[in-house]
PDB file of C-alpha atoms and ligand atoms in Angstrom:
ATOM      1  CA  MET A   1     104.909  39.640 148.768  1.00 48.00           C
ATOM      2  CA  THR A   2     101.593  39.755 147.032  1.00 48.00           C
ATOM      3  CA  SER A   3      99.371  41.939 148.962  1.00 46.00           C
ATOM      4  CA  ALA A   4      95.953  40.602 149.782  1.00 47.00           C
ATOM      5  CA  SER A   5      94.450  43.986 149.549  1.00 47.00           C
ATOM      6  CA  PHE A   6      94.325  43.615 145.802  1.00 52.00           C
ATOM      7  CA  HIS A   7      91.344  41.312 145.874  1.00 49.00           C
ATOM      8  CA  PRO A   8      88.935  42.996 148.126  1.00 49.00           C
ATOM      9  CA  ALA A   9      89.568  46.258 146.426  1.00 49.00           C
ATOM     10  CA  ALA A  10      88.529  44.913 143.051  1.00 48.00           C
ATOM     11  CA  GLY A  11      84.791  45.043 143.750  1.00 50.00           C
ATOM     12  CA  PRO A  12      84.329  48.562 144.940  1.00 54.00           C
ATOM     13  CA  ALA A  13      86.961  49.771 142.581  1.00 53.00           C
ATOM     14  CA  ARG A  14      84.983  48.596 139.592  1.00 56.00           C
ATOM     15  CA  ARG A  15      81.894  50.390 140.747  1.00 57.00           C
ATOM     16  CA  THR A  16      83.789  53.528 141.204  1.00 55.00           C
ATOM     17  CA  VAL A  17      85.134  53.270 137.723  1.00 53.00           C
ATOM     18  CA  VAL A  18      81.692  52.875 136.213  1.00 53.00           C
ATOM     19  CA  ALA A  19      80.332  55.790 138.117  1.00 52.00           C
ATOM     20  CA  ALA A  20      83.229  57.941 137.100  1.00 50.00           C
ATOM     21  CA  ALA A  21      82.790  56.998 133.495  1.00 52.00           C
ATOM     22  CA  GLY A  22      79.196  58.068 133.681  1.00 50.00           C
ATOM     23  CA  ALA A  23      80.100  61.397 135.095  1.00 52.00           C
ATOM     24  CA  ALA A  24      82.842  61.839 132.604  1.00 50.00           C
ATOM     25  CA  GLY A  25      80.431  61.118 129.823  1.00 49.00           C
ATOM     26  CA  LEU A  26      78.137  63.839 131.024  1.00 47.00           C
ATOM     27  CA  THR A  27      80.951  66.263 131.341  1.00 47.00           C
ATOM     28  CA  ALA A  28      82.074  65.472 127.857  1.00 46.00           C
ATOM     29  CA  VAL A  29      78.666  66.268 126.480  1.00 47.00           C
ATOM     30  CA  LEU A  30      78.513  69.535 128.310  1.00 46.00           C
ATOM     31  CA  ALA A  31      81.973  70.461 127.161  1.00 46.00           C
ATOM     32  CA  ALA A  32      81.041  69.701 123.620  1.00 49.00           C
ATOM     33  CA  CYS A  33      78.168  72.086 123.902  1.00 48.00           C
ATOM     34  CA  GLY A  34      80.321  74.840 125.247  1.00 49.00           C
ATOM     35  CA  GLY A  35      83.087  73.927 122.898  1.00 46.00           C
ATOM     36  CA  SER A  36      85.239  76.648 124.286  1.00 47.00           C
ATOM     37  CA  ASP A  37      88.378  74.755 125.066  1.00 52.00           C
ATOM     38  CA  GLU A  38      89.962  74.942 121.695  1.00 50.00           C
ATOM     39  CA  ASP A  39      91.674  78.146 121.107  1.00 50.00           C
ATOM     40  CA  ALA A  40      90.159  79.595 118.067  1.00 46.00           C
ATOM     41  CA  SER A  41      93.390  80.274 116.370  1.00 47.00           C
ATOM     42  CA  GLY A  42      93.117  81.889 113.058  1.00 46.00           C
ATOM     43  CA  GLY A  43      89.451  82.551 113.364  1.00 45.00           C
ATOM     44  CA  GLY A  44      87.440  83.812 110.515  1.00 45.00           C
ATOM     45  CA  ALA A  45      90.104  85.612 108.632  1.00 44.00           C
ATOM     46  CA  ALA A  46      88.782  84.178 105.454  1.00 45.00           C
ATOM     47  CA  SER A  47      88.342  87.370 103.630  1.00 45.00           C
ATOM     48  CA  SER A  48      85.684  86.423 101.221  1.00 46.00           C
ATOM     49  CA  GLY A  49      86.566  89.429  99.224  1.00 44.00           C
ATOM     50  CA  ALA A  50      84.213  89.205  96.385  1.00 45.00           C
ATOM     51  CA  PRO A  51      85.658  91.528  93.869  1.00 46.00           C
ATOM     52  CA  SER A  52      82.835  93.935  93.846  1.00 42.00           C
ATOM     53  CA  GLU A  53      83.330  95.130  90.405  1.00 42.00           C
ATOM     54  CA  GLU A  54      80.264  96.847  89.385  1.00 42.00           C
ATOM     55  CA  ALA A  55      79.245  95.243  86.219  1.00 40.00           C
ATOM     56  CA  GLY A  56      76.969  97.455  84.398  1.00 38.00           C
ATOM     57  CA  GLY A  57      78.961 100.630  84.053  1.00 40.00           C
ATOM     58  CA  GLY A  58      77.242 103.366  82.214  1.00 40.00           C
ATOM     59  CA  ASP A  59      76.564 102.716  78.636  1.00 41.00           C
ATOM     60  CA  GLY A  60      78.601 105.025  76.625  1.00 46.00           C
ATOM     61  CA  GLY A  61      77.705 108.156  78.521  1.00 47.00           C
ATOM     62  CA  GLY A  62      81.398 108.359  78.526  1.00 59.00           C
ATOM     63  CA  GLY A  63      84.243 109.459  80.696  1.00 72.00           C
ATOM     64  CA  THR A  64      85.798 112.830  80.399  1.00 79.00           C
ATOM     65  CA  GLU A  65      88.193 113.006  77.546  1.00 87.00           C
ATOM     66  CA  LEU A  66      91.576 114.075  78.759  1.00 90.00           C
ATOM     67  CA  ALA A  67      93.779 113.997  75.759  1.00 94.00           C
ATOM     68  CA  ALA A  68      94.725 112.306  72.566  1.00 96.00           C
ATOM     69  CA  THR A  69      97.306 109.595  72.860  1.00 97.00           C
ATOM     70  CA  ALA A  70      99.516 111.641  70.559  1.00 97.00           C
ATOM     71  CA  ASP A  71      99.628 114.399  73.175  1.00 96.00           C
ATOM     72  CA  ILE A  72     101.432 112.220  75.682  1.00 97.00           C
ATOM     73  CA  PRO A  73     105.124 111.872  74.952  1.00 97.00           C
ATOM     74  CA  GLU A  74     106.554 108.389  75.090  1.00 97.00           C
ATOM     75  CA  GLY A  75     108.752 108.051  78.149  1.00 97.00           C
ATOM     76  CA  GLY A  76     107.135 111.153  79.578  1.00 98.00           C
ATOM     77  CA  GLY A  77     103.772 112.531  80.419  1.00 98.00           C
ATOM     78  CA  MET A  78     101.545 115.510  80.778  1.00 97.00           C
ATOM     79  CA  VAL A  79      99.905 117.228  83.730  1.00 97.00           C
ATOM     80  CA  PHE A  80      96.214 118.091  83.454  1.00 96.00           C
ATOM     81  CA  ALA A  81      95.848 120.709  86.111  1.00 95.00           C
ATOM     82  CA  ASP A  82      92.096 121.126  85.817  1.00 94.00           C
ATOM     83  CA  GLN A  83      91.462 117.434  86.292  1.00 94.00           C
ATOM     84  CA  LYS A  84      94.316 117.095  88.775  1.00 96.00           C
ATOM     85  CA  VAL A  85      95.626 114.149  86.834  1.00 97.00           C
ATOM     86  CA  VAL A  86      98.968 113.267  85.300  1.00 97.00           C
ATOM     87  CA  VAL A  87      98.932 110.993  82.284  1.00 97.00           C
ATOM     88  CA  THR A  88     102.121 109.216  81.347  1.00 98.00           C
ATOM     89  CA  GLN A  89     103.343 106.871  78.661  1.00 98.00           C
ATOM     90  CA  PRO A  90     106.141 104.847  80.250  1.00 98.00           C
ATOM     91  CA  SER A  91     106.558 102.789  77.108  1.00 97.00           C
ATOM     92  CA  ALA A  92     105.079 102.984  73.656  1.00 96.00           C
ATOM     93  CA  GLY A  93     101.348 102.483  73.734  1.00 95.00           C
ATOM     94  CA  GLU A  94     101.178 102.040  77.508  1.00 96.00           C
ATOM     95  CA  PHE A  95      99.332 104.825  79.249  1.00 97.00           C
ATOM     96  CA  LYS A  96      99.093 105.408  82.978  1.00 97.00           C
ATOM     97  CA  ALA A  97      97.462 108.075  85.051  1.00 97.00           C
ATOM     98  CA  PHE A  98      98.036 109.297  88.564  1.00 98.00           C
ATOM     99  CA  SER A  99      96.702 111.897  90.904  1.00 98.00           C
ATOM    100  CA  ALA A 100      98.450 115.195  90.347  1.00 98.00           C
ATOM    101  CA  ILE A 101      98.261 116.026  94.040  1.00 98.00           C
ATOM    102  CA  CYS A 102     101.585 115.525  95.731  1.00 98.00           C
ATOM    103  CA  THR A 103     101.422 113.163  98.686  1.00 98.00           C
ATOM    104  CA  HIS A 104     103.808 115.359 100.635  1.00 98.00           C
ATOM    105  CA  GLN A 105     101.849 118.522 101.340  1.00 98.00           C
ATOM    106  CA  GLY A 106      99.301 118.549  98.617  1.00 98.00           C
ATOM    107  CA  CYS A 107     100.858 120.783  95.999  1.00 98.00           C
ATOM    108  CA  ALA A 108      99.938 120.100  92.419  1.00 98.00           C
ATOM    109  CA  VAL A 109     102.702 118.363  90.537  1.00 98.00           C
ATOM    110  CA  LYS A 110     103.899 120.538  87.735  1.00 97.00           C
ATOM    111  CA  SER A 111     105.766 118.730  85.045  1.00 97.00           C
ATOM    112  CA  VAL A 112     107.110 115.470  83.738  1.00 98.00           C
ATOM    113  CA  SER A 113     110.716 115.134  82.746  1.00 97.00           C
ATOM    114  CA  ASP A 114     113.434 112.517  82.719  1.00 95.00           C
ATOM    115  CA  GLY A 115     110.976 109.759  83.490  1.00 96.00           C
ATOM    116  CA  VAL A 116     109.641 111.367  86.643  1.00 98.00           C
ATOM    117  CA  ILE A 117     106.726 113.527  87.681  1.00 98.00           C
ATOM    118  CA  ASN A 118     107.930 116.596  89.518  1.00 98.00           C
ATOM    119  CA  CYS A 119     106.415 118.448  92.428  1.00 98.00           C
ATOM    120  CA  PRO A 120     107.818 121.970  92.507  1.00 98.00           C
ATOM    121  CA  CYS A 121     107.115 122.652  96.163  1.00 98.00           C
ATOM    122  CA  HIS A 122     109.821 120.546  97.730  1.00 98.00           C
ATOM    123  CA  ASN A 123     111.133 118.637  94.757  1.00 98.00           C
ATOM    124  CA  SER A 124     109.518 115.284  95.183  1.00 98.00           C
ATOM    125  CA  ASN A 125     109.792 113.126  92.089  1.00 98.00           C
ATOM    126  CA  PHE A 126     107.512 110.249  91.209  1.00 98.00           C
ATOM    127  CA  SER A 127     107.935 107.431  88.746  1.00 98.00           C
ATOM    128  CA  ILE A 128     105.913 107.768  85.547  1.00 98.00           C
ATOM    129  CA  THR A 129     105.531 103.995  85.561  1.00 98.00           C
ATOM    130  CA  ASP A 130     103.859 103.412  88.908  1.00 98.00           C
ATOM    131  CA  GLY A 131     103.752 106.743  90.694  1.00 98.00           C
ATOM    132  CA  SER A 132     106.257 105.598  93.305  1.00 98.00           C
ATOM    133  CA  VAL A 133     108.445 108.125  95.046  1.00 98.00           C
ATOM    134  CA  ARG A 134     111.842 108.448  93.388  1.00 98.00           C
ATOM    135  CA  SER A 135     113.176 111.260  95.490  1.00 98.00           C
ATOM    136  CA  GLY A 136     112.145 114.049  97.778  1.00 98.00           C
ATOM    137  CA  PRO A 137     110.082 114.160 100.935  1.00 98.00           C
ATOM    138  CA  ALA A 138     106.837 112.659  99.617  1.00 98.00           C
ATOM    139  CA  PRO A 139     105.884 109.753 101.888  1.00 98.00           C
ATOM    140  CA  LYS A 140     103.714 107.814  99.473  1.00 98.00           C
ATOM    141  CA  PRO A 141     103.300 107.142  95.779  1.00 98.00           C
ATOM    142  CA  LEU A 142     100.899 109.162  93.719  1.00 98.00           C
ATOM    143  CA  PRO A 143      97.671 107.180  93.656  1.00 98.00           C
ATOM    144  CA  ALA A 144      96.768 105.707  90.316  1.00 98.00           C
ATOM    145  CA  VAL A 145      93.817 107.120  88.455  1.00 96.00           C
ATOM    146  CA  ARG A 146      91.829 104.942  86.126  1.00 96.00           C
ATOM    147  CA  ILE A 147      91.757 105.855  82.516  1.00 96.00           C
ATOM    148  CA  THR A 148      90.549 104.167  79.400  1.00 96.00           C
ATOM    149  CA  VAL A 149      92.074 104.472  75.993  1.00 95.00           C
ATOM    150  CA  ASN A 150      89.637 104.398  73.119  1.00 93.00           C
ATOM    151  CA  GLY A 151      91.459 104.422  69.875  1.00 93.00           C
ATOM    152  CA  ASP A 152      93.577 107.500  70.195  1.00 93.00           C
ATOM    153  CA  SER A 153      91.511 109.130  72.881  1.00 96.00           C
ATOM    154  CA  ILE A 154      92.386 108.939  76.566  1.00 96.00           C
ATOM    155  CA  GLN A 155      89.479 109.285  78.939  1.00 95.00           C
ATOM    156  CA  LEU A 156      89.037 109.370  82.668  1.00 93.00           C
ATOM    157  CA  ALA A 157      87.253 106.221  83.719  1.00 87.00           C
ATOM    158  CA  GLY A 158      84.745 107.141  86.363  1.00 67.00           C
TER     159      GLY A 158
HETATM  160  S1  LIG B 201     104.199 119.162  98.450  1.00 66.13           S
HETATM  161 FE1  LIG B 201     105.181 118.084  96.857  1.00 66.13          FE
HETATM  162  S2  LIG B 201     107.183 117.917  97.584  1.00 66.13           S
HETATM  163 FE2  LIG B 201     106.209 118.952  99.200  1.00 66.13          FE
END
């Protein structure tokens, strides 16, 4: 029935427990120092992307004037070969600009018609609204180019 070995064991057992606790405490401290047991999931992906907009842009020195707003047909656009820029007016009063260098093999886009910018080399067409590829082999949209509209003047913005 009840085993007598319970009693005698109580003494030594308690000592053992205390000693173990001490050791465990030490281990815990050391582990805390190392602190390497937690898997650092997610790490420091906090992209503290401070929008590094350079405040202070030149005062008035001015961008290159590309065109007058009246030059750009609504629902169409115009290619500026020298500046390698296409300026479009997808809807009244809304002007956009894109690189005129085709993302396929680097030809200069040639014209704007039917709401698309055309590359003559292999017939890629790009949206006048966002430069996205509408057809043809071009792999990527035409990159946007920054412009500013001052009154009725369209200028390249740095
Ligand atoms: S370079 Fe423009 S379609 Fe090929």
